[in-house]
mmCIF file of C-alpha atoms in Angstrom:
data_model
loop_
_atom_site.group_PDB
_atom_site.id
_atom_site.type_symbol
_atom_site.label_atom_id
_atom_site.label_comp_id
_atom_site.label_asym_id
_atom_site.label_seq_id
_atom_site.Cartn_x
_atom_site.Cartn_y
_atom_site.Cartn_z
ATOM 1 C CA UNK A 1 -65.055 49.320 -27.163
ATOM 2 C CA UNK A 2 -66.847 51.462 -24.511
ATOM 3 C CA UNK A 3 -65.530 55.311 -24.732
ATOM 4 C CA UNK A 4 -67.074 55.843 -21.505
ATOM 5 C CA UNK A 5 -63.364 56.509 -19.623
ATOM 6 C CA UNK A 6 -65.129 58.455 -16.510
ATOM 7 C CA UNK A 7 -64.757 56.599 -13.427
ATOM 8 C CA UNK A 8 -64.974 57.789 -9.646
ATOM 9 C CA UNK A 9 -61.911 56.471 -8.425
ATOM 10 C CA UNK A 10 -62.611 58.172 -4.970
ATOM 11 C CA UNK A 11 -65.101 55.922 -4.036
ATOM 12 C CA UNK A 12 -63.180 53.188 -4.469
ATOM 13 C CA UNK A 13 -61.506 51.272 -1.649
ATOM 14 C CA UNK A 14 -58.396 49.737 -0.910
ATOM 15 C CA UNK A 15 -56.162 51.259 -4.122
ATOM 16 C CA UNK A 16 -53.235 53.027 -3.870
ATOM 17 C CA UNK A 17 -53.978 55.901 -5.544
ATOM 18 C CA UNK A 18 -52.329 55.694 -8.331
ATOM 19 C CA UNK A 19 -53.953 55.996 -11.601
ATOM 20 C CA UNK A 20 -52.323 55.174 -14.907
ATOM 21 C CA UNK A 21 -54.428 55.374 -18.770
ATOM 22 C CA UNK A 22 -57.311 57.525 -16.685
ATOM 23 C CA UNK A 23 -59.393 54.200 -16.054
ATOM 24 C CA UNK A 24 -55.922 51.580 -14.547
ATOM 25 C CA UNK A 25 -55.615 51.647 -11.051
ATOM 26 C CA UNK A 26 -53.361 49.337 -8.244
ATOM 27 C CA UNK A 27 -56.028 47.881 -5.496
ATOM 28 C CA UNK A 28 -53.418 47.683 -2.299
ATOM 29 C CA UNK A 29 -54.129 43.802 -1.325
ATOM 30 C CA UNK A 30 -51.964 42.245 1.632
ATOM 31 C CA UNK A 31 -49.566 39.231 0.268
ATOM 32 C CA UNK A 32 -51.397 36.057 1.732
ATOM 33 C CA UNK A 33 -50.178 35.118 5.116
ATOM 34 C CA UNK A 34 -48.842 31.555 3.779
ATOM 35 C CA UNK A 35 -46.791 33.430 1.678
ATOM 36 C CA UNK A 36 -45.168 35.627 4.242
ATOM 37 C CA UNK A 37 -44.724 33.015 6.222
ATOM 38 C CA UNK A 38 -42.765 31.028 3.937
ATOM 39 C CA UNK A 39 -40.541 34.024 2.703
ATOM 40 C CA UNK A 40 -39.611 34.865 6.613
ATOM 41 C CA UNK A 41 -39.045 31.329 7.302
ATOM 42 C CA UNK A 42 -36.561 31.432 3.755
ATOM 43 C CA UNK A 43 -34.722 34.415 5.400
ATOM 44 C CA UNK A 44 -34.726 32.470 8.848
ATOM 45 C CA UNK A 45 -33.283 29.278 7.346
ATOM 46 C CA UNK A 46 -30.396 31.223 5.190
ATOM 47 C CA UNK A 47 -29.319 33.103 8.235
ATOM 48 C CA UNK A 48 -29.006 29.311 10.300
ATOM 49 C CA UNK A 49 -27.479 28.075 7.308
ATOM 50 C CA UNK A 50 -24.646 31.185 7.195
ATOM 51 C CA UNK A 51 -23.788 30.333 10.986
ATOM 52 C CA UNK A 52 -23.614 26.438 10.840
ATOM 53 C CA UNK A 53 -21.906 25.921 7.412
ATOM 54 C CA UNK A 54 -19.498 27.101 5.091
ATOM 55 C CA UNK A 55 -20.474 30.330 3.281
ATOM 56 C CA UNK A 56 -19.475 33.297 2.671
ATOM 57 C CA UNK A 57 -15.786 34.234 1.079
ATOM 58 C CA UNK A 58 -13.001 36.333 2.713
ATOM 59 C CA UNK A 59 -9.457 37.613 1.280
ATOM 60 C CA UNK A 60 -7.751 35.062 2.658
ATOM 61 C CA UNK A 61 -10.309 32.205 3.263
ATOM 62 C CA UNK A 62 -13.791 31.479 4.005
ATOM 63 C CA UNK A 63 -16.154 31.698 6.853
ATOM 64 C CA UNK A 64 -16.367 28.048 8.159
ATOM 65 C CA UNK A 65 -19.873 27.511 10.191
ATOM 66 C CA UNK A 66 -19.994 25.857 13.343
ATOM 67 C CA UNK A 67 -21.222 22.838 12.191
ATOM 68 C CA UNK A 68 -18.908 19.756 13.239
ATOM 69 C CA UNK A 69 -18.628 16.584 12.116
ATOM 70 C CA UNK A 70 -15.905 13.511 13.880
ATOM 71 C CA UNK A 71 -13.344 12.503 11.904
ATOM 72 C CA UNK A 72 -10.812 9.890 12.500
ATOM 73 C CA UNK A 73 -7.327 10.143 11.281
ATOM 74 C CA UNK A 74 -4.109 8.174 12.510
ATOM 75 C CA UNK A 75 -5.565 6.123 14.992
ATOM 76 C CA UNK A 76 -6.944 10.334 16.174
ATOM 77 C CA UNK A 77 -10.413 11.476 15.914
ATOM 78 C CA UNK A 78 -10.994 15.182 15.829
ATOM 79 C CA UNK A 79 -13.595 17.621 15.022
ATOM 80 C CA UNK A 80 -13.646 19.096 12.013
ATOM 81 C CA UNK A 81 -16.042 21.800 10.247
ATOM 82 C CA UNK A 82 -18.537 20.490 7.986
ATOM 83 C CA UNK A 83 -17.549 20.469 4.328
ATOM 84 C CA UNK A 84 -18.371 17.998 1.252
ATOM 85 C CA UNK A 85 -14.977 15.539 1.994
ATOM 86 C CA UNK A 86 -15.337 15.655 5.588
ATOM 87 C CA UNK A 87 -18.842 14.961 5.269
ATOM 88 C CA UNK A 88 -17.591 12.096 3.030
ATOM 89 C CA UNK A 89 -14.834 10.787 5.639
ATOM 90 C CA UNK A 90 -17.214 10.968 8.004
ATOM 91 C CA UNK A 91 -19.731 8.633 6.108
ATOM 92 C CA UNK A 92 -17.388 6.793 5.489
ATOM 93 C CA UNK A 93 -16.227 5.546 8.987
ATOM 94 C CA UNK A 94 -19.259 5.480 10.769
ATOM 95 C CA UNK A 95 -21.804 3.881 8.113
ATOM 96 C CA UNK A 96 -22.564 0.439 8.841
ATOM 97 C CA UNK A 97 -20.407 -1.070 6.767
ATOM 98 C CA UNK A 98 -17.598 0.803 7.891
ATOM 99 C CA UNK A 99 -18.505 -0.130 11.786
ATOM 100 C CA UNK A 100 -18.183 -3.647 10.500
ATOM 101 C CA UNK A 101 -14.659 -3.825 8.992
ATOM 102 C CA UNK A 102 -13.355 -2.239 11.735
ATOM 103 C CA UNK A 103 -14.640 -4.731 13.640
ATOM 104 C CA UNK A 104 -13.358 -6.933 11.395
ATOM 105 C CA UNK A 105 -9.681 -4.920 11.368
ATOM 106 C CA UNK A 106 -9.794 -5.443 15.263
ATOM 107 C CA UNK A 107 -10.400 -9.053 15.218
ATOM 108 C CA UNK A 108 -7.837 -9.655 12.821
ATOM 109 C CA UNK A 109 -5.266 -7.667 14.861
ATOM 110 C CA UNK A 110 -5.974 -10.008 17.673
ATOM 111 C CA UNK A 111 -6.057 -12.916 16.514
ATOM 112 C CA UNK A 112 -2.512 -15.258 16.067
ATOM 113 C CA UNK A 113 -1.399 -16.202 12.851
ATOM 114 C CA UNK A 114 -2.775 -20.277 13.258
ATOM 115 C CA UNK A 115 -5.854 -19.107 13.744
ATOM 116 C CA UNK A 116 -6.534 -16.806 11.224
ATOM 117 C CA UNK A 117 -4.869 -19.577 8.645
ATOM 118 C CA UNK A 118 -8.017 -21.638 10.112
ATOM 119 C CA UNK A 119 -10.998 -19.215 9.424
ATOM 120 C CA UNK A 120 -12.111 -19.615 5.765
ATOM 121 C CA UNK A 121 -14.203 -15.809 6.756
ATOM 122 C CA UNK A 122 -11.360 -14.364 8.159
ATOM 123 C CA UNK A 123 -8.795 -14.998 5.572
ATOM 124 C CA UNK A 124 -11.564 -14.073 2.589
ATOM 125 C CA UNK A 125 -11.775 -10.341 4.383
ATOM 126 C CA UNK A 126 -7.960 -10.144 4.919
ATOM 127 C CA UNK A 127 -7.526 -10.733 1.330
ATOM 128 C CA UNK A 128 -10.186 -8.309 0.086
ATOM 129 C CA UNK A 129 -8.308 -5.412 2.291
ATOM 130 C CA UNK A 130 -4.837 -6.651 1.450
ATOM 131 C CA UNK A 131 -6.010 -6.882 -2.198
ATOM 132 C CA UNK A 132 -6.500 -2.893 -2.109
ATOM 133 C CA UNK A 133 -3.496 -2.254 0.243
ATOM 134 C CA UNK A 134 -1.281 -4.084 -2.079
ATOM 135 C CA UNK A 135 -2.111 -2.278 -5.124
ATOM 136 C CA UNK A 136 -1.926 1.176 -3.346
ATOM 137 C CA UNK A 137 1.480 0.502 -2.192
ATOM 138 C CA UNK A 138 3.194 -2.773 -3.051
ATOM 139 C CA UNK A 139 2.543 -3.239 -6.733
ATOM 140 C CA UNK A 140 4.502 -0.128 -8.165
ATOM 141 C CA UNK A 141 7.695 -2.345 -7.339
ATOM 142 C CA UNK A 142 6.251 -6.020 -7.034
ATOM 143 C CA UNK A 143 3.996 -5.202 -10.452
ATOM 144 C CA UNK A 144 0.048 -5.945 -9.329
ATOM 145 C CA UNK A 145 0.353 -9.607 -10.136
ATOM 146 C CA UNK A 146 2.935 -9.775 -7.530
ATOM 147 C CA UNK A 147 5.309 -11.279 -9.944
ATOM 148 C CA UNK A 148 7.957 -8.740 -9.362
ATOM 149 C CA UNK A 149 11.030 -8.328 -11.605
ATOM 150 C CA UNK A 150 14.121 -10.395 -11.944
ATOM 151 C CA UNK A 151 17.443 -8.226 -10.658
ATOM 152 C CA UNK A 152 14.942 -5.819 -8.880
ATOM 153 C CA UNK A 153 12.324 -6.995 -6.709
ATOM 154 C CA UNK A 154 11.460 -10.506 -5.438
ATOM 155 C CA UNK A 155 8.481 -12.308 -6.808
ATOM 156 C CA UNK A 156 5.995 -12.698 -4.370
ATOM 157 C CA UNK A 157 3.970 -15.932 -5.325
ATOM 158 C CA UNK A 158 6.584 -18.353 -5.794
ATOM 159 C CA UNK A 159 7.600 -20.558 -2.899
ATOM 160 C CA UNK A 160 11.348 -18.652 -2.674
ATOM 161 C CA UNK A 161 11.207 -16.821 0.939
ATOM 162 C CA UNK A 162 14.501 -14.700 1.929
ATOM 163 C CA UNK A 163 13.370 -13.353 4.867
ATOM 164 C CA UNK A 164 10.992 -16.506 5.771
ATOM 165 C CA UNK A 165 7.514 -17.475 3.851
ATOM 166 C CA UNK A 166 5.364 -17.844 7.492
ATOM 167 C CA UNK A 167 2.652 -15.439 7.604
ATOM 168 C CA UNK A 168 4.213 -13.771 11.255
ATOM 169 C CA UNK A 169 7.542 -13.426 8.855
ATOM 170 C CA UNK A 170 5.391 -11.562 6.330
ATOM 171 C CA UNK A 171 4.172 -9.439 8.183
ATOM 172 C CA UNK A 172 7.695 -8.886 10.297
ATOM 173 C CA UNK A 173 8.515 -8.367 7.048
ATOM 174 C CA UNK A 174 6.387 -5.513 5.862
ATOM 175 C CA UNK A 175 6.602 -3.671 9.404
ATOM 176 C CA UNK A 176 10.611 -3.648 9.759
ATOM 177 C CA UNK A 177 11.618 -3.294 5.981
ATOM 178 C CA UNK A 178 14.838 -5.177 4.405
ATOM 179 C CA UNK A 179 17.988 -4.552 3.392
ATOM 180 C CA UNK A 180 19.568 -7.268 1.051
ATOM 181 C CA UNK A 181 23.061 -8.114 1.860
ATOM 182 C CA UNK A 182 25.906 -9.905 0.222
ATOM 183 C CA UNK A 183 29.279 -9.789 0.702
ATOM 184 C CA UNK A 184 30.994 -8.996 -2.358
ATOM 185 C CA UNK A 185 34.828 -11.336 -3.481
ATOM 186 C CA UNK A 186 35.928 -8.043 -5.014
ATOM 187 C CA UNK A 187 34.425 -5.301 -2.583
ATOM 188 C CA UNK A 188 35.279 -1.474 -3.937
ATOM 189 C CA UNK A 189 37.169 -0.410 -1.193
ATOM 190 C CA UNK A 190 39.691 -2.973 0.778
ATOM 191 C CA UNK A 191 41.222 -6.244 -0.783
ATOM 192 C CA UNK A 192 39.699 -8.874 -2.202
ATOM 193 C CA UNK A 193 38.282 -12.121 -0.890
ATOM 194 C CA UNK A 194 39.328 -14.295 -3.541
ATOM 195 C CA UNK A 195 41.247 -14.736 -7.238
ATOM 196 C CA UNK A 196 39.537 -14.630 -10.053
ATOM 197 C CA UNK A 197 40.229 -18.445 -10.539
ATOM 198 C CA UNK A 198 38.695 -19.134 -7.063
ATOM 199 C CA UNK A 199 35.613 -16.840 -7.952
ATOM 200 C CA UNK A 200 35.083 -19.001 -11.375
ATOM 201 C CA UNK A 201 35.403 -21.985 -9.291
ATOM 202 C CA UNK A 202 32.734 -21.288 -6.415
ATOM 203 C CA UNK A 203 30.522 -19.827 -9.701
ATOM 204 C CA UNK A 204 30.677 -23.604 -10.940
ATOM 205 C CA UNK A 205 30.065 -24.676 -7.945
ATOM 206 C CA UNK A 206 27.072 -22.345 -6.655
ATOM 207 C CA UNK A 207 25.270 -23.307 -10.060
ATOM 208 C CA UNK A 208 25.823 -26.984 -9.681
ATOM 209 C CA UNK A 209 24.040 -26.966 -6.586
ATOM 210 C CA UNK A 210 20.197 -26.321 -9.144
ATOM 211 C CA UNK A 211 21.420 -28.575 -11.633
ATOM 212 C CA UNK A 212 22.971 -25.868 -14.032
ATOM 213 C CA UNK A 213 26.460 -26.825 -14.167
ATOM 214 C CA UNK A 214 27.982 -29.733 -14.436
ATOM 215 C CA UNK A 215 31.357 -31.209 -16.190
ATOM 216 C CA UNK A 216 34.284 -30.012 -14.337
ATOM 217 C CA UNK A 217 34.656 -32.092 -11.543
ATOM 218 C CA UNK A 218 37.847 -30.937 -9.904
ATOM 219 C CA UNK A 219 36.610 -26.858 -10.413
ATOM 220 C CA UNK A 220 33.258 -28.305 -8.628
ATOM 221 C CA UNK A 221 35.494 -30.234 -5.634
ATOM 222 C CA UNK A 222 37.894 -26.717 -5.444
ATOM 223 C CA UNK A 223 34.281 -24.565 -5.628
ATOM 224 C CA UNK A 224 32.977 -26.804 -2.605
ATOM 225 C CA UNK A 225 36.128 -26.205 -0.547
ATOM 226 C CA UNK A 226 35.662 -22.334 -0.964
ATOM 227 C CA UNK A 227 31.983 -22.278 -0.247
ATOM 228 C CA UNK A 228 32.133 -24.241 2.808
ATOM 229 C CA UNK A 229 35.392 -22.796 4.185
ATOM 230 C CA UNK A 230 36.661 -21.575 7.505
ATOM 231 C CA UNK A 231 36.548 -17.708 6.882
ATOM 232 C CA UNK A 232 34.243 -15.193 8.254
ATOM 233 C CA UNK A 233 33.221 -14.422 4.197
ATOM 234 C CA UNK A 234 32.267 -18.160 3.112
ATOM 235 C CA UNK A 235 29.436 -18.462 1.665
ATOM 236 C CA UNK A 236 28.180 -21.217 3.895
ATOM 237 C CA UNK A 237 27.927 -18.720 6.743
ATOM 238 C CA UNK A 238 24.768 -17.337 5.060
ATOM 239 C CA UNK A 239 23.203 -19.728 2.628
ATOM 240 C CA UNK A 240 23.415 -22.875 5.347
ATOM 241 C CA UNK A 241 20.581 -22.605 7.647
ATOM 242 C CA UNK A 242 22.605 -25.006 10.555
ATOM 243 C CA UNK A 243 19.883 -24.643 12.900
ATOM 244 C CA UNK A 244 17.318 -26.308 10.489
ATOM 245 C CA UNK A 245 20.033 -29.451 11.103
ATOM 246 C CA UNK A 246 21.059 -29.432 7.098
ATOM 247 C CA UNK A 247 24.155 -28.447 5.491
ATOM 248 C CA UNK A 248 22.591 -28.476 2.529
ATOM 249 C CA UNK A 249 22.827 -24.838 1.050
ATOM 250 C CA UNK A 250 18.937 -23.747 1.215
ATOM 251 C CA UNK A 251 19.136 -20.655 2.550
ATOM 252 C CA UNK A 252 18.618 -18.731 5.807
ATOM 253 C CA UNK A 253 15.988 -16.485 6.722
ATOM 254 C CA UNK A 254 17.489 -15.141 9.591
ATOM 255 C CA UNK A 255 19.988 -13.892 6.931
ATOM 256 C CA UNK A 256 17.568 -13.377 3.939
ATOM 257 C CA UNK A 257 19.877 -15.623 1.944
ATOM 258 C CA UNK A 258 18.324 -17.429 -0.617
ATOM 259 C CA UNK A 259 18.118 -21.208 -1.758
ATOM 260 C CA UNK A 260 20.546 -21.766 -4.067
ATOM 261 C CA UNK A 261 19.352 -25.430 -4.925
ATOM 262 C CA UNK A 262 15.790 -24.520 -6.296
ATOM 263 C CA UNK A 263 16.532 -22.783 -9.717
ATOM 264 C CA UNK A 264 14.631 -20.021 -8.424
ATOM 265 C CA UNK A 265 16.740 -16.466 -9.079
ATOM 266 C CA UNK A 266 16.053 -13.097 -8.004
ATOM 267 C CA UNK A 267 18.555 -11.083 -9.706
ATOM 268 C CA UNK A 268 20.286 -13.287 -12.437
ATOM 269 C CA UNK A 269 17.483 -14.866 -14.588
ATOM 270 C CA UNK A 270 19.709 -18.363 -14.943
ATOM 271 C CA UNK A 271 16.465 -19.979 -16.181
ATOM 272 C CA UNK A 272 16.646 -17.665 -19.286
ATOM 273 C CA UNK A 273 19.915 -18.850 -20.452
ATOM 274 C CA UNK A 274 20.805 -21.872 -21.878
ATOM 275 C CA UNK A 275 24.952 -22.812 -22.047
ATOM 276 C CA UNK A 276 27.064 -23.132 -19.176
ATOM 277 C CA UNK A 277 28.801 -20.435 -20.360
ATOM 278 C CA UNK A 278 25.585 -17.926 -20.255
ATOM 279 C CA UNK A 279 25.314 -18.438 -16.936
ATOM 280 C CA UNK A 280 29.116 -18.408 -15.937
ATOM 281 C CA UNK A 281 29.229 -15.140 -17.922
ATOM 282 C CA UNK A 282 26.228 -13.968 -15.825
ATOM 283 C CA UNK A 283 26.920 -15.216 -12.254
ATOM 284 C CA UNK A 284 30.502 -14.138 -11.671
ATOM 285 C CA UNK A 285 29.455 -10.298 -11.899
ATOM 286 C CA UNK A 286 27.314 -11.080 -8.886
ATOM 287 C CA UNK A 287 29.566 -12.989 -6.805
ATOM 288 C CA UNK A 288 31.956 -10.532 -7.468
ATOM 289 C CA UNK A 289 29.803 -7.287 -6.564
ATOM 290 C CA UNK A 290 28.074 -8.833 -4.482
ATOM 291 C CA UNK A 291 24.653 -7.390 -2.681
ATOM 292 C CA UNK A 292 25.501 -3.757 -0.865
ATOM 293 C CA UNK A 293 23.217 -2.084 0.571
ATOM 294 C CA UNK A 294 22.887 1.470 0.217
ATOM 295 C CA UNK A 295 23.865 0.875 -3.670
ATOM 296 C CA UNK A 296 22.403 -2.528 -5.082
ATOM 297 C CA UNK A 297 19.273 -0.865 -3.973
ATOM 298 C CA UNK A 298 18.138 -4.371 -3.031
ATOM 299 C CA UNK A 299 16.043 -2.654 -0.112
ATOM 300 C CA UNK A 300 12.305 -2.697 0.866
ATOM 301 C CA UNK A 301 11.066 0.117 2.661
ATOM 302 C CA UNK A 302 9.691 -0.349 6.570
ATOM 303 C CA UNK A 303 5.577 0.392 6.239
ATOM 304 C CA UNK A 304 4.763 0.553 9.756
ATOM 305 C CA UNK A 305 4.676 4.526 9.834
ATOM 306 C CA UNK A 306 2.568 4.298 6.887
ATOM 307 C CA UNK A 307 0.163 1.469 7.409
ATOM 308 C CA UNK A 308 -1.592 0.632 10.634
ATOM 309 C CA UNK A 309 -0.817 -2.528 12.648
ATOM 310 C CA UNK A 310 -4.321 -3.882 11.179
ATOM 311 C CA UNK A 311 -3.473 -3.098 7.235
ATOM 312 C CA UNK A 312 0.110 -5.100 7.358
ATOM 313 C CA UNK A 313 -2.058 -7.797 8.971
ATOM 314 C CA UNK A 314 -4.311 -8.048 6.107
ATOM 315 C CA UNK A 315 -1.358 -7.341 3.812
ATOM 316 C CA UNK A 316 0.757 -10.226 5.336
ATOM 317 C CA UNK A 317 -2.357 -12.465 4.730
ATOM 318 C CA UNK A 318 -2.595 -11.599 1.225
ATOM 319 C CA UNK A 319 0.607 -11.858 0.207
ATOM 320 C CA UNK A 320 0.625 -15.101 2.459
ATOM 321 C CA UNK A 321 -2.525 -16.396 0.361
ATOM 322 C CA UNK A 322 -0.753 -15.809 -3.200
ATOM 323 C CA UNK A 323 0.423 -19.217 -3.555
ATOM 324 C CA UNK A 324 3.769 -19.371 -1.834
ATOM 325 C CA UNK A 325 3.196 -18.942 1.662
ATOM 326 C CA UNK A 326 4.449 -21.495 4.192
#
């Protein structure tokens, strides 16, 4: 290595002056100009970035930008100040294919219930929304193959209607809620609306009318008496849909009554037993207790504060499209 350490370090130009192991020195040289550029325009964009968007942290909260993005919510669309989830929303509701099923939504609102039963298109979108609608807030009671549960809630794709199996039903259905009502023979409070002999008798009688009792011909004739009598309780009053011009004990959707001569039960599974005596044994609680509401809990809740008029459209569809619709 050379020894030879002596070097005039005055002559030299553009160093800083500094000098470090007698022959090391700094040359001063300017940072290139793209570089500077790029550094300023770094501090420039952080600075834009600080005002439009959500940044730095306070005690309480967080300083918000100014940065806005539209965001509807309940039929309202407001402003809101950029973040990830409104970003989101906001993608959301304005991409493409969110321009189209509101479209979509709209049309379906408007159209009547014939001619949405007429448009293979129309009915296929209805379902898809009603499909997701359903299982966000239908299935926890109705189970998500709509089957429901016997003694709690109806099953939805069978072709037993209470409240009426049209799809404008449905949907009055879904928007106004339901209470089930019956009126009890042996109510808790007041007297009773018939003997136990006349209860066992219009038991025969009510499950003679789907083929599950038979034998006891004069219980049958007394248990026909009772149902069609001339008080304000009978069961006719309800189950008998007059203005349909039958007097045949099918039920009345202006009453949510149900059919008693399909086999089909809601809250007594019939079907499940096999002697006359099963079912005799199971029935006459019912007729006795009856359907109150308020503490059966045979009620379904009203959804139109919770869904829009265009979701219970697309729900009434679906549940219209399970199988059982009218």
């Amino acid at each position: 290595m050379s020894e030879n350490k002596e070097k005039d370090f005055e002559k030299l130009e553009g160093i800083t002056g500094h000098v470090w192991d007698e022959d090391l020195c700094e040359y001063n040289n300017p940072l290139p100009r793209w570089w500077l550029m790029a550094f300023y325009g770094t501090v420039i964009f952080s600075i834009g970035y600080w005002i439009l968007f959500p940044t730095w942290p306070l005690p309480n909260s967080y300083t918000k930008g100014f940065y806005t993005l539209k965001v509807e919510d309940e039929g309202v669309t407001t402003d809101r100040n950029w973040n990830s989830r409104v970003r989101l929303a906001n993608e959301l509701q304005t991409s493409p294919e969110a321009q189209n099923r509101t479209a979509n939504l709209k049309k379906l609102s408007e159209m009547k219930p014939a001619e949405i039963l007429q448009d293979p298109k129309m009915i296929q979108f209805a379902r898809a929304v009603g499909k997701v609608t359903f299982g966000d807030n239908c299935a926890t009671c109705h189970n998500a193959n709509a089957q429901g549960q016997i003694g709690m809630y109806p099953n939805l794709t069978d072709n037993a209607w209470l409240w009426g199996g049209k799809l404008e039903q449905i949907e009055e259905t879904i928007t106004r809620g339901r209470k089930g009502n019956m009126t009890p023979a042996k109510p808790e409070k007041g007297p009773a609306n018939m003997t136990d002999d006349q209860i066992l008798d219009v038991s025969k009688y009510a499950l003679s009318l789907s083929g599950n009792y038979s034998g006891d011909e004069e219980a049958l004739e007394r248990g026909e008496k009772l149902f069609y009598g001339r008080t304000p309780n009978a069961c006719h009053t309800c189950h008998v849909n007059y203005a349909s011009g039958s007097k045949e004990a099918k039920g009345n959707p202006l009453m949510g009554a149900p059919d008693l001569t399909d086999n089909i039960w809601e809250i007594v599974d019939i079907n499940s037993m096999t002697t006359p005596e099963e079912k005799l044994a199971a029935i006459i609680p019912h007729v006795e207790n009856g359907v109150v509401p308020d503490t059966t809990h045979r009620e379904m809740p009203s959804w139109k504060d919770r869904l829009t008029k265009e979701q219970i459209r697309a729900l009434a569809v679906y549940v219209h499209q399970l199988g059982g619709g009218q």
